[in-house]
Short mmCIF file of C-alpha atoms and ligand atoms in Angstrom, two decimals:
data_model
loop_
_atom_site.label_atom_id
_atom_site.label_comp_id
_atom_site.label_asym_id
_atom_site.label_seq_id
_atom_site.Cartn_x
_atom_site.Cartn_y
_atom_site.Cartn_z
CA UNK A 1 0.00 0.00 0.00
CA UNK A 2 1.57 3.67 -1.26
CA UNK A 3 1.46 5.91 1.52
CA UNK A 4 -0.76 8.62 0.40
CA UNK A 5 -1.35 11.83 2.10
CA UNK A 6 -3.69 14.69 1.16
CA UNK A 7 -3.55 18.28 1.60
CA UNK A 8 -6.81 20.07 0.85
CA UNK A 9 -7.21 23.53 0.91
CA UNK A 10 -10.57 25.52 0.30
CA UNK A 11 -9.62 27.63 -2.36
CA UNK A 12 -11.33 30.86 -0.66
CA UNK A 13 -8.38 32.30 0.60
CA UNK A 14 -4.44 32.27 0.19
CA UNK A 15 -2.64 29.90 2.33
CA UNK A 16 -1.30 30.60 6.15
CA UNK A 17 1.07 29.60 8.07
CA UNK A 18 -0.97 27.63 10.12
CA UNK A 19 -2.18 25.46 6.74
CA UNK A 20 1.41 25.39 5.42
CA UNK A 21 2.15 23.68 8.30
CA UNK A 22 -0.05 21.18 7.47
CA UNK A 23 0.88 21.06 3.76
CA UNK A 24 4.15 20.27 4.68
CA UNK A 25 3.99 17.34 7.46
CA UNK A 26 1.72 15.93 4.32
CA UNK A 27 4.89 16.12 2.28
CA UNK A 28 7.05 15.28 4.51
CA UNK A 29 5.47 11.80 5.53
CA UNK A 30 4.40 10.90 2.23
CA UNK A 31 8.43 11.47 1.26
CA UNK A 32 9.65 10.21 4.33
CA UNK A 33 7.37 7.07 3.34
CA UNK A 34 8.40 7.04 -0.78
CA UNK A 35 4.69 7.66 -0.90
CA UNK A 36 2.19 10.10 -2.82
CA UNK A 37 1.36 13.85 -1.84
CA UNK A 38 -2.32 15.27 -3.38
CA UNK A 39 -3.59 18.72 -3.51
CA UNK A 40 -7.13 18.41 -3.37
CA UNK A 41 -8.95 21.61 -3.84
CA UNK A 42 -11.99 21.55 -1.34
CA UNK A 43 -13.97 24.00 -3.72
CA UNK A 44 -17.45 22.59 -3.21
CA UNK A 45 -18.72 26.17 -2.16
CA UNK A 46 -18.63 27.57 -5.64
CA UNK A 47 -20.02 31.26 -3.86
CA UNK A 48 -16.78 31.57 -2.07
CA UNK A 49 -14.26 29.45 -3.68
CA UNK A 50 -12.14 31.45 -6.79
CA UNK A 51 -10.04 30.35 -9.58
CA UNK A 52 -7.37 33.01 -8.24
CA UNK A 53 -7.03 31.37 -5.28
CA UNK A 54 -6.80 27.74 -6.28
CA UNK A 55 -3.83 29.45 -8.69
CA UNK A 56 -1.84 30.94 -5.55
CA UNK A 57 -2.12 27.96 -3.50
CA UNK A 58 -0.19 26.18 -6.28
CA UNK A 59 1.89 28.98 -6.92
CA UNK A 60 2.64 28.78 -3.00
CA UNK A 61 3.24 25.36 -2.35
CA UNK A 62 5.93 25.57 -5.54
CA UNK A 63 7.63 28.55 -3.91
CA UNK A 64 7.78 26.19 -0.80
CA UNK A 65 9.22 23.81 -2.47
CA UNK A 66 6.49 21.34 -1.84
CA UNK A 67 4.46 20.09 -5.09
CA UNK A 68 2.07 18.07 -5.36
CA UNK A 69 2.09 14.59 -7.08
CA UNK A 70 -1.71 14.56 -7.92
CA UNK A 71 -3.81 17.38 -8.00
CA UNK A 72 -7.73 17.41 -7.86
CA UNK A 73 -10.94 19.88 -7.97
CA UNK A 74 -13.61 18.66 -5.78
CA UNK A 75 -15.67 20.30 -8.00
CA UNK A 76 -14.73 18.11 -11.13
CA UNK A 77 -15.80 15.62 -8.84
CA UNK A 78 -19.82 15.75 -8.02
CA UNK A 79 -20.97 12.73 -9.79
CA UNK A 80 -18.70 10.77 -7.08
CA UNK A 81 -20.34 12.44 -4.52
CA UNK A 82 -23.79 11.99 -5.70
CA UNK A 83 -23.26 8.10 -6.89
CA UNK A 84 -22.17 7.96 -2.59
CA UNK A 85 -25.01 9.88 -1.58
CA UNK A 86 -27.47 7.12 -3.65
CA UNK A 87 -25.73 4.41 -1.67
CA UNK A 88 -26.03 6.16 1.49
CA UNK A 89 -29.96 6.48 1.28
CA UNK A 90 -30.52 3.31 -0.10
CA UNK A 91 -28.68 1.75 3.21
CA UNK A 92 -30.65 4.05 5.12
CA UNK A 93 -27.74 6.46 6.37
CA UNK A 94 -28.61 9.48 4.95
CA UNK A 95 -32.31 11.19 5.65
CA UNK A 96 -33.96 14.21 4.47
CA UNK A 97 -35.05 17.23 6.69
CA UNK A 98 -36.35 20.16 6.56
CA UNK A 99 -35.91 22.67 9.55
CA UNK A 100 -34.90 25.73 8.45
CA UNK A 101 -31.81 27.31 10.61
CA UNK A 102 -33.86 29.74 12.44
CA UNK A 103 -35.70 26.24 13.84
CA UNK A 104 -32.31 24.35 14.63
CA UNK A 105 -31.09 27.00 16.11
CA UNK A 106 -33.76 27.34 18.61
CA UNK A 107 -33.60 23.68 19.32
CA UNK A 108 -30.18 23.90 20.15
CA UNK A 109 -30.95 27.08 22.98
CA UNK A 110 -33.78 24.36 24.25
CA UNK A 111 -31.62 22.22 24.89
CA UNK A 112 -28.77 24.11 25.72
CA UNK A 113 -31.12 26.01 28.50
CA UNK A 114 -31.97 22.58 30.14
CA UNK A 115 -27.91 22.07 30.21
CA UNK A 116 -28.35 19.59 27.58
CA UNK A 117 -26.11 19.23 24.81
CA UNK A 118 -27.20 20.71 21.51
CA UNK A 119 -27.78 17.23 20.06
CA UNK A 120 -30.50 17.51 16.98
CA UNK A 121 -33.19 15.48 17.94
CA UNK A 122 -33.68 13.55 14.28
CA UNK A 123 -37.53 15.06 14.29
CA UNK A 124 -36.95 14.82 10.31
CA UNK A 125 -37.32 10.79 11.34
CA UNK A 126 -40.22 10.49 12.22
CA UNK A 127 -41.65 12.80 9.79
CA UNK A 128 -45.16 11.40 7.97
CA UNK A 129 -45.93 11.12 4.10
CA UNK A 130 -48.35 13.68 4.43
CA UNK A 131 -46.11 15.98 6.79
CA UNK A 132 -43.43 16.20 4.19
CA UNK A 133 -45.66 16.53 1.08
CA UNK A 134 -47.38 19.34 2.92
CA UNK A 135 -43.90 20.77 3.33
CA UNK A 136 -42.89 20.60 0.02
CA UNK A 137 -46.27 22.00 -1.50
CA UNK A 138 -44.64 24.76 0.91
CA UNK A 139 -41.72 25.05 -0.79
CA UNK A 140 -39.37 23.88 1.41
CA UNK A 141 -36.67 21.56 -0.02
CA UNK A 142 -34.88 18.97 2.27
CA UNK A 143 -31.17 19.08 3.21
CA UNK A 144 -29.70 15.54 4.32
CA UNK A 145 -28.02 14.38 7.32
CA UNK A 146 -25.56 10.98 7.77
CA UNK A 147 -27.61 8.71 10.21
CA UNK A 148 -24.61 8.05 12.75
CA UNK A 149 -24.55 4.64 14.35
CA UNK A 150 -25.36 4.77 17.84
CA UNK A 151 -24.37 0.97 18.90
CA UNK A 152 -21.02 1.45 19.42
CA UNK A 153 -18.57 3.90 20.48
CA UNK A 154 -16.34 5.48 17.46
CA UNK A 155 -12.67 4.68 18.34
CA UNK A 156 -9.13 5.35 16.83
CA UNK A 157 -5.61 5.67 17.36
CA UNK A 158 -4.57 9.28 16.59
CA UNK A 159 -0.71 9.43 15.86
CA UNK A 160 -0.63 12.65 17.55
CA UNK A 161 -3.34 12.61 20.66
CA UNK A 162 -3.40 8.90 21.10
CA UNK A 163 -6.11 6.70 22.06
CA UNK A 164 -9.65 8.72 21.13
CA UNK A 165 -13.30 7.90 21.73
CA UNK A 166 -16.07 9.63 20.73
CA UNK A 167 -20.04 8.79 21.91
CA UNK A 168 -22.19 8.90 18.23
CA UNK A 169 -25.42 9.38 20.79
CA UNK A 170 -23.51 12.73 21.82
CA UNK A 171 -22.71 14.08 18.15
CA UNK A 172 -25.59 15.48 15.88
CA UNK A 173 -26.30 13.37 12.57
CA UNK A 174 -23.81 16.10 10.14
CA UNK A 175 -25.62 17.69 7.58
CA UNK A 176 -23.47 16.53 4.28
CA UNK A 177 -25.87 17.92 1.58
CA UNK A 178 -27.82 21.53 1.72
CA UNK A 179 -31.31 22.30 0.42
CA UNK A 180 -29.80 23.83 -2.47
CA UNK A 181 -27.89 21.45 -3.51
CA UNK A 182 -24.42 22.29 -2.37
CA UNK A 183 -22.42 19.65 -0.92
CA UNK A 184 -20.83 20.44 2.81
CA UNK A 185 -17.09 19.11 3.42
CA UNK A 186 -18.03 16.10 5.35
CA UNK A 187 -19.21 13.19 2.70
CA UNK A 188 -17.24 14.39 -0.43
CA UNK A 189 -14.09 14.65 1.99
CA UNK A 190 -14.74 10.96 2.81
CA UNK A 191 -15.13 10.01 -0.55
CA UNK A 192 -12.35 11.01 -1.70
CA UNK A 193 -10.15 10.05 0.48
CA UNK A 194 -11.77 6.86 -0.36
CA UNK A 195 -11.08 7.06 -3.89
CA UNK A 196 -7.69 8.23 -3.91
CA UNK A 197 -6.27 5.82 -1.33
CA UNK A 198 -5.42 8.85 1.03
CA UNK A 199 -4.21 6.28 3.90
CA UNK A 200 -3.03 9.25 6.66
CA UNK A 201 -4.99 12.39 7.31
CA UNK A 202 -2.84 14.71 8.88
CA UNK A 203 -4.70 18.03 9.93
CA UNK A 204 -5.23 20.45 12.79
CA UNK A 205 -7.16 19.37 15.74
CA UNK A 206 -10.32 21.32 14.91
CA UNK A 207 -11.04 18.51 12.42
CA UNK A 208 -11.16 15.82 15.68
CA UNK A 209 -14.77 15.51 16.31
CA UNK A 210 -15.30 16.01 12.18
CA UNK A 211 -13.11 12.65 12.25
CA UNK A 212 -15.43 10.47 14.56
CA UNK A 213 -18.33 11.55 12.02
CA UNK A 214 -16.22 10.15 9.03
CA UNK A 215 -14.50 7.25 10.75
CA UNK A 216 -18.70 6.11 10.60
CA UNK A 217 -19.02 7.52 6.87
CA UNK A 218 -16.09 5.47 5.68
CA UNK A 219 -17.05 2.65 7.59
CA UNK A 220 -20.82 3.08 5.86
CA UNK A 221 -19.36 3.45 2.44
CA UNK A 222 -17.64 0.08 3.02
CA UNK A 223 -14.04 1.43 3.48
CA UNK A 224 -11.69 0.75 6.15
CA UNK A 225 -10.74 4.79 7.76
CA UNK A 226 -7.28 5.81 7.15
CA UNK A 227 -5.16 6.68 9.80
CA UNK A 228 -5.56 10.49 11.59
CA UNK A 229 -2.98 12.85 13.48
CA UNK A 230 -4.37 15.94 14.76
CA UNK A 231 -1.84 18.14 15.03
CA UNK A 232 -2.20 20.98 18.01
CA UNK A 233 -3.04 24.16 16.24
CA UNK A 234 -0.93 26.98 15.97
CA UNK A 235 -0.87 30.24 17.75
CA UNK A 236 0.93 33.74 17.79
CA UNK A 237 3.86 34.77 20.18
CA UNK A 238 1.10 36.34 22.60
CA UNK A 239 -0.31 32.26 23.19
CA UNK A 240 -3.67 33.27 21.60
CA UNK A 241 -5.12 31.97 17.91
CA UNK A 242 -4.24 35.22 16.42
CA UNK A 243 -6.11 36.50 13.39
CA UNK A 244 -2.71 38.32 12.01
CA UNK A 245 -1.32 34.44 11.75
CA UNK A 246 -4.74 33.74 9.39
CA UNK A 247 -3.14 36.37 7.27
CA UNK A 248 0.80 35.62 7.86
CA UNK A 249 1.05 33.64 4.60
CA UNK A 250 3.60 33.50 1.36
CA UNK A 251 3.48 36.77 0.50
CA UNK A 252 3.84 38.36 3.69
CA UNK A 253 6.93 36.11 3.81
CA UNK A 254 8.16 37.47 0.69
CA UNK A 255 7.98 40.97 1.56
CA UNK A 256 9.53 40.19 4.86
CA UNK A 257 12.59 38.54 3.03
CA UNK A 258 11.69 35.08 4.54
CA UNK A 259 13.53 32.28 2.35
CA UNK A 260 10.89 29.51 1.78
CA UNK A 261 13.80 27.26 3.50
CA UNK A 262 13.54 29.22 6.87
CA UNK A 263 9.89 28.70 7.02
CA UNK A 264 10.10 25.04 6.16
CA UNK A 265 12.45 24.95 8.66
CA UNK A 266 10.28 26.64 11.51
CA UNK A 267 7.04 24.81 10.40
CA UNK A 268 8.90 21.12 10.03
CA UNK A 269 9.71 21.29 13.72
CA UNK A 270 7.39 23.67 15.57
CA UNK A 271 5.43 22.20 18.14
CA UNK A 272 7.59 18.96 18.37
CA UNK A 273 9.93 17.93 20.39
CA UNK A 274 13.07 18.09 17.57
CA UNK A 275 15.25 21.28 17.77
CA UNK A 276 14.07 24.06 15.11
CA UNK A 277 17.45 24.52 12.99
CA UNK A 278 18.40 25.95 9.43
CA UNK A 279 18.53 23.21 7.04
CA UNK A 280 18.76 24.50 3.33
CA UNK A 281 17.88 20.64 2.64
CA UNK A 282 15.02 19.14 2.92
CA UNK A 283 16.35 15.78 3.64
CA UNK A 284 17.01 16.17 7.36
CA UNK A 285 13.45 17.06 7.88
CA UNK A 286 12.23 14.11 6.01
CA UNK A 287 14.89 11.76 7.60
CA UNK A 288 13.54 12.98 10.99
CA UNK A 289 9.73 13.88 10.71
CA UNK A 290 7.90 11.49 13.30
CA UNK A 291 4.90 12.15 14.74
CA UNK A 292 5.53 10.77 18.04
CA UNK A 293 7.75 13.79 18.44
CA UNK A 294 4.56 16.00 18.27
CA UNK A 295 3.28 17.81 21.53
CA UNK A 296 -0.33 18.64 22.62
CA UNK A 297 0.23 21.70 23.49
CA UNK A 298 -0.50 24.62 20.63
CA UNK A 299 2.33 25.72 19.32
CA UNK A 300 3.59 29.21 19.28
CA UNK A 301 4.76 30.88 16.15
CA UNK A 302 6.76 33.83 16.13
CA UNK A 303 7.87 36.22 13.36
CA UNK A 304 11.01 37.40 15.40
CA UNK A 305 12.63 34.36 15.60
CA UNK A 306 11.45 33.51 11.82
CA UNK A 307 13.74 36.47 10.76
CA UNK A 308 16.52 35.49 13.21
CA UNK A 309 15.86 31.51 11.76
CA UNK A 310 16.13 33.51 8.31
CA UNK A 311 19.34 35.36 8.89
CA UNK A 312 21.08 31.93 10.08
CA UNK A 313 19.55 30.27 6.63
CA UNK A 314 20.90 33.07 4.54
CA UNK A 315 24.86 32.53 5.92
CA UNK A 316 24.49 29.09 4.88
CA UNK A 317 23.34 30.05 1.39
CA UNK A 318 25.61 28.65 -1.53
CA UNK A 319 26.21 31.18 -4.37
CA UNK A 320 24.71 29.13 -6.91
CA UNK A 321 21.66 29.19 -4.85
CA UNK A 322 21.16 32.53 -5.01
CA UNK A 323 23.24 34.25 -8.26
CA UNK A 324 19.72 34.60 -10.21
CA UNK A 325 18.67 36.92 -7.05
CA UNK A 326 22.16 38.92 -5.73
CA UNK A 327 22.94 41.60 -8.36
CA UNK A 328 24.76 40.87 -11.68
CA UNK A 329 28.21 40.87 -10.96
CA UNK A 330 28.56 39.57 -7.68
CA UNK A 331 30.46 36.83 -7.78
CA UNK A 332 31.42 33.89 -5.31
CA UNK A 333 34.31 35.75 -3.78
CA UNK A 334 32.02 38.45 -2.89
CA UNK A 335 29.25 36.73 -1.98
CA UNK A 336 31.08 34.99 0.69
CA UNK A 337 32.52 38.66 2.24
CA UNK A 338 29.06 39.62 1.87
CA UNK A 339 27.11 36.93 3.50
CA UNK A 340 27.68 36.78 7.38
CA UNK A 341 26.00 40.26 7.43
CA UNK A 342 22.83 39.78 5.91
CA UNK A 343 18.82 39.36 7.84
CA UNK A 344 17.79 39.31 4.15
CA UNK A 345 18.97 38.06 0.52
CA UNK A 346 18.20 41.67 -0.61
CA UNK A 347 20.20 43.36 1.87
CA UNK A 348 22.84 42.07 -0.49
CA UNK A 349 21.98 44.92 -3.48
CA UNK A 350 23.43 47.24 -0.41
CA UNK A 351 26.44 45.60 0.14
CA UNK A 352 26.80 45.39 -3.58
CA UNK A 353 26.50 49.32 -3.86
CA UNK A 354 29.16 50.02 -1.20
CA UNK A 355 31.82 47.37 -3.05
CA UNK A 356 30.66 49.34 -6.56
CA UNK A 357 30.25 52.39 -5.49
CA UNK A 358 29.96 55.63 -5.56
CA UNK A 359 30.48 55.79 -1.76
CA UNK A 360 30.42 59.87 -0.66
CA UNK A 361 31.36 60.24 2.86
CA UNK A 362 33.10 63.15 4.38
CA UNK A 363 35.45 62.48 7.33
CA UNK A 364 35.33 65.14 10.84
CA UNK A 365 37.90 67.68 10.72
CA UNK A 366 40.05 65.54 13.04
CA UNK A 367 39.87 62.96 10.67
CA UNK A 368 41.08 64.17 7.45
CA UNK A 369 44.92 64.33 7.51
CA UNK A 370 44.88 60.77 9.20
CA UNK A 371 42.69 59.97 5.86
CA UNK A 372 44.97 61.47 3.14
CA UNK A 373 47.92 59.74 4.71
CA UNK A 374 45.83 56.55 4.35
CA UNK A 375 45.25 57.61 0.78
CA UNK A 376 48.71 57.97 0.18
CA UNK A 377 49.58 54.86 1.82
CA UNK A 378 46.85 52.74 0.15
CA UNK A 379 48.31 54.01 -3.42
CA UNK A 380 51.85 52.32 -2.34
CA UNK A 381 51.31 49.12 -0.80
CA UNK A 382 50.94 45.61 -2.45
CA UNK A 383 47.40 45.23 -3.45
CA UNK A 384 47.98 41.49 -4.57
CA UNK A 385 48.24 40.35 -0.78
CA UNK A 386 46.42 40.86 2.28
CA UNK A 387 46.31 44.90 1.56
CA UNK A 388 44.04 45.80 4.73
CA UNK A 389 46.84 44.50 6.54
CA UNK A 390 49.77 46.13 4.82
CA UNK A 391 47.08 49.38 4.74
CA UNK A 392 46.36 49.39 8.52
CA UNK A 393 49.84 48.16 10.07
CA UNK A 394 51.86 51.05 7.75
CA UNK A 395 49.02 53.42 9.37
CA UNK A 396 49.28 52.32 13.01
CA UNK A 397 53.05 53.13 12.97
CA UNK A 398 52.89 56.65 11.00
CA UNK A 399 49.50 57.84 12.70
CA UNK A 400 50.25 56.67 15.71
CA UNK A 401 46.22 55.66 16.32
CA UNK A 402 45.10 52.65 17.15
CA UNK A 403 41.90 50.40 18.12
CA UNK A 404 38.72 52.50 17.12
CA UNK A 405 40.13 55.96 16.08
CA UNK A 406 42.35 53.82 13.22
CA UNK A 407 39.50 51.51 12.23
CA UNK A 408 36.26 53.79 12.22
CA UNK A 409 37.46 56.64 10.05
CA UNK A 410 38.77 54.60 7.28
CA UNK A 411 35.53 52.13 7.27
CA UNK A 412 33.67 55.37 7.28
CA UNK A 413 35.79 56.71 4.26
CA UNK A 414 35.93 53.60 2.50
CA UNK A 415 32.21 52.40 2.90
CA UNK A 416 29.92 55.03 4.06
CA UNK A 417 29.33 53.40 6.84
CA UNK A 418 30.03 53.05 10.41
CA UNK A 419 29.86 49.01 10.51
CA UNK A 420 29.55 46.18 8.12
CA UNK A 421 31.42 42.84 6.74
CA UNK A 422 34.48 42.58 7.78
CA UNK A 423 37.21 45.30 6.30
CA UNK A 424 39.66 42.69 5.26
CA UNK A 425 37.97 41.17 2.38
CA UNK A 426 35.75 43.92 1.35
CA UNK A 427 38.86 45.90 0.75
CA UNK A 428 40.09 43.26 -1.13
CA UNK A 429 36.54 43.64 -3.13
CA UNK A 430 36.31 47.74 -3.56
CA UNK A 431 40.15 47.23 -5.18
CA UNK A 432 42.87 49.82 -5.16
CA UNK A 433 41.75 52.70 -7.59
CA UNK A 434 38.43 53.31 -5.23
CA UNK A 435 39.73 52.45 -1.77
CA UNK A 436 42.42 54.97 -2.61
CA UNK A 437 39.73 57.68 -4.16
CA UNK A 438 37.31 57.16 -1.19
CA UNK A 439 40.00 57.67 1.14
CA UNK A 440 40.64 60.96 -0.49
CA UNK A 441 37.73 61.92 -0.90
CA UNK A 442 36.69 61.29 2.39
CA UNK A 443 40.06 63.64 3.90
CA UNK A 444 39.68 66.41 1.16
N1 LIG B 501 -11.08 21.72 3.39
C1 LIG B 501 -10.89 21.29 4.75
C2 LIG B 501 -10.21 22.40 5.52
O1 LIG B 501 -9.52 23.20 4.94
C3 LIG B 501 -10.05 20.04 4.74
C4 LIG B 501 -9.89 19.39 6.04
C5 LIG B 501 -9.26 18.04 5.87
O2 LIG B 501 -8.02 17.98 5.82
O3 LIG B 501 -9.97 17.06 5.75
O4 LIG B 501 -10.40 22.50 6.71
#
C-alpha cells in the first residue's frame, strides 16, 4: 500500500502559516514514506471558492518547495459524490429534513437552557408522508443528514493525541448535503479520500470531532478509515489563535525577506519535540519527521525568531543558490565577504553598492589628515596580498592611532558606513583605484 497523504485547501483564501504547516507534514510523511502527496482543492462552495485562489495555492506550495504529485478539484468531482449519496440512502444512512436554521437554532438554545447538549433530535425521522408533502407544497426543499450509528462507540488511534473515543449518541447526525444542492465538506471529503487511497490524514485538531463523524461515513461506504494525526493548532507569540497568523502567509513572507527554506524549517519542527534549525535541505526534515515527536500543546509561532531563523539560513546560502537573485556581478568571492551580514537576501543589493560604489562620505575635521595619509599609503602598498593588513599596520606606525580611532574613520571613508562585513575582504573587493579615491575623498 503507497502511503498517500492529502492536503486540501478551500480555495477561498491564500494559504497561512498555520495550513502550510499542514501542507508540509503531508509532504514530509508521504516522502519520508516514498509515498504520494495530493492537492485536493476543497472547492465545493462555488459562492466563495475562486479560480485566483486555487492558482496561488499552487503557486505557493511551488515557492515552498512542496508540489504536489496529484492534483484534484472537488468540483470536477460531483458525480462521485452523488453516486455515494445514492448508496447512502438506499442503506438508510442518509435522511432528508427540513428545519430551516432559524428552527435548529432554537432547538439547540432548548436544549442548551436545560444544560443539555445541543444534540439535533432527528424530528426529520419520524416525519409522515403527508407531513413532508405538505412541506414541500410549501416550498421547502430537504437538506440531508448521515444517520450516525449509535451501537457502538467510534474509536481510533490518533498518531498525535493517542487513544480517542467519541459517543455517536452525543454528536448530531452532520448535515453533508444543503437544500440547495451544495455539498458540505463532510461526505465528499470521505469520498475522496476513499477514492484516492489517502491512507493518513494529517490536519489540525479542529477537524477531531469532524473525524469520529467520518470514521462512521467510511465505515458506511464500506471502506476501512485511514489513519488520523491531529496536530495541536498553531498560535501567535502572545499564546492566543491570532487573526494576524490567518493572514501571515507566502506573500507576507516574501515581503519580509523570509527564504521559503527558513519557514520550512520553523514549520517542520514547531510544536515537536526536535530542535528548530536551518537546514537549506530538505532531507534532514524528512529523515527525521515522526509524529511521536509531536506535543499537545498549541504551538507558538513567532515572526522574530522567523527572521533570526532567516538570517542563520541566509549565511548558509551557496552562491549558486542565489546568483539569479544577488545583483549581476557579484560573484562567489564576494558573496562569501558579503554573506555573514545579511537578515535578508536583498540586503545584499546594499552591500553590492558600497563594493561598486559611488560611496560619498566626508570624514570630521580631526579625521582628514589621518585619511589622506591613508590615501597615500593605500596608493603604495601591495594590493595582490592581504592589503588591509599592509594598509592598517603602515598606518598604526605613521598615525600613531590605534583600536577605534584607526578603524572607524577609514571604514567610514571607504564604505559610508560606520559598521559592516568585515574590512579585510571587502577591501580586497572595492580594489585599489576606489579604496584609494574614497580615502581621499573622504580627507579632502
Ligand atoms: N477543506 C478542509 C479544511 O480546509 C479540509 C480538512 C481536511 O483535511 O480534511 O479545513
Amino acid at each position: 500500500m503507497t502511503v498517500t497523504t492529502r492536503f486540501a485547501p478551500a480555495p477561498t483564501g491564500r494559504l497561512h502559516v498555520g495550513n502550510i504547516r499542514t501542507a508540509l507534514h503531508n509532504w514530509l510523511w508521504a516522502r519520508k514514506n516514498g509515498g504520494r502527496f495530493i492537492l485536493r482543492l476543497d472547492d465545493t462552495d462555488a459562492e466563495r471558492s475562486t479560480v485566483e485562489n486555487a492558482e496561488a495555492i499552487v503557486a505557493d506550495l511551488a515557492w515552498l518547495g512542496l508540489a504536489p504529485d496529484e492534483t484534484f478539484r472537488q468540483s470536477d468531482r460531483f458525480d462521485r459524490y452523488d453516486a455515494a449519496l445514492e448508496r447512502l440512502l438506499s442503506a438508510g444512512r442518509v435522511y432528508p429534513a427540513y428545519e430551516t436554521a432559524q428552527e435548529l437554532d432554537l432547538k439547540r438554545k432548548v436544549l442548551l437552557g436545560r444544560g443539555k447538549p445541543p444534540v439535533y433530535d432527528r424530528a426529520a425521522l419520524s416525519l409522515t408522508a403527508d407531513h413532508v408533502a405538505k412541506l414541500e407544497a410549501e416550498g421547502r426543499r430537504p437538506h440531508w443528514r448521515f444517520k450516525l450509528d449509535h451501537d457502538a462507540a467510534i474509536e481510533w488511534h490518533d498518531l498525535i493525541r493517542g487513544p480517542q473515543q467519541f459517543d455517536p449518541a452525543l454528536l448530531s447526525d452532520p448535515v453533508i448535503r444543503r437544500e440547495d444542492g451544495r455539498w458540505l465538506y463532510m461526505l465528499p471529503s470521505t469520498v475522496d479520500d476513499i477514492e484516492m487511497g489517502v491512507t493518513h490524514v494529517v490536519r489540525g485538531e479542529d477537524h477531531v470531532t469532524n473525524t469520529a463523524l467520518q470514521i462512521q461515513m467510511f465505515e458506511a461506504l464500506g471502506a476501512a478509515p485511514p489513519a488520523f494525526a491531529h496536530e495541536a493548532l498553531l498560535v501567535g507569540s502572545e499564546g492566543k489563535l491570532s487573526k494576524r497568523l490567518g493572514s501571515l502567509g507566502v506573500e507576507a513572507m516574501r515581503e519580509a525577506g523570509i527564504e521559503p527554506a527558513a519557514l520550512v524549517s520553523k514549520l517542520a519542527r514547531i510544536g515537536t519535540s526536535l530542535p528548530v534549525e536551518p537546514v537549506t535541505t530538505i532531507a534532514p526534515l524528512i529523515e527525521s519527521f515522526d509524529f511521536a515527536s509531536f506535543g499537545r500543546a498549541p504551538a507558538r509561532f513567532d515572526m522574530e525568531e522567523l527572521a533570526a531563523l532567516n538570517a542563520r539560513i541566509v549565511h548558509q546560502l551557496d552562491h549558486g543558490a542565489v546568483k539569479d537573485r544577488i545583483p549581476p556581478g557579484m560573484g562567489e568571492e564576494a558573496w562569501a565577504v558579503i554573506r555573514p551580514n545579511l537578515q535578508r537576501l536583498a540586503e545584499a543589493a546594499d552591500w553590492w553598492h558600497i563594493v561598486e560604489g559611488p560611496v560619498t562620505h566626508r570624514a570630521a575635521e580631526d579625521d582628514r589628515a589621518f585619511l589622506a595619509l591613508a590615501a597615500e599609503i593605500a596608493g603604495g602598498i601591495d594590493w595582490s596580498e592581504a592589503p588591509w593588513k599592509a594598509l592598517t599596520g603602515a598606518l598604526k606606525q605613521r598615525s600613531g592611532r590605534s583600536g577605534k580611532a584607526l578603524f572607524l574613520p577609514l571604514r567610514q571613508a571607504l564604505t559610508g558606513r560606520d559598521s559592516g562585513p568585515e574590512m579585510a575582504p571587502l577591501l580586497a573587493l572595492i580594489g585599489k583605484e576606489q579604496s584609494v579615491a574614497r580615502l581621499r575623498a573622504a580627507a579632502a
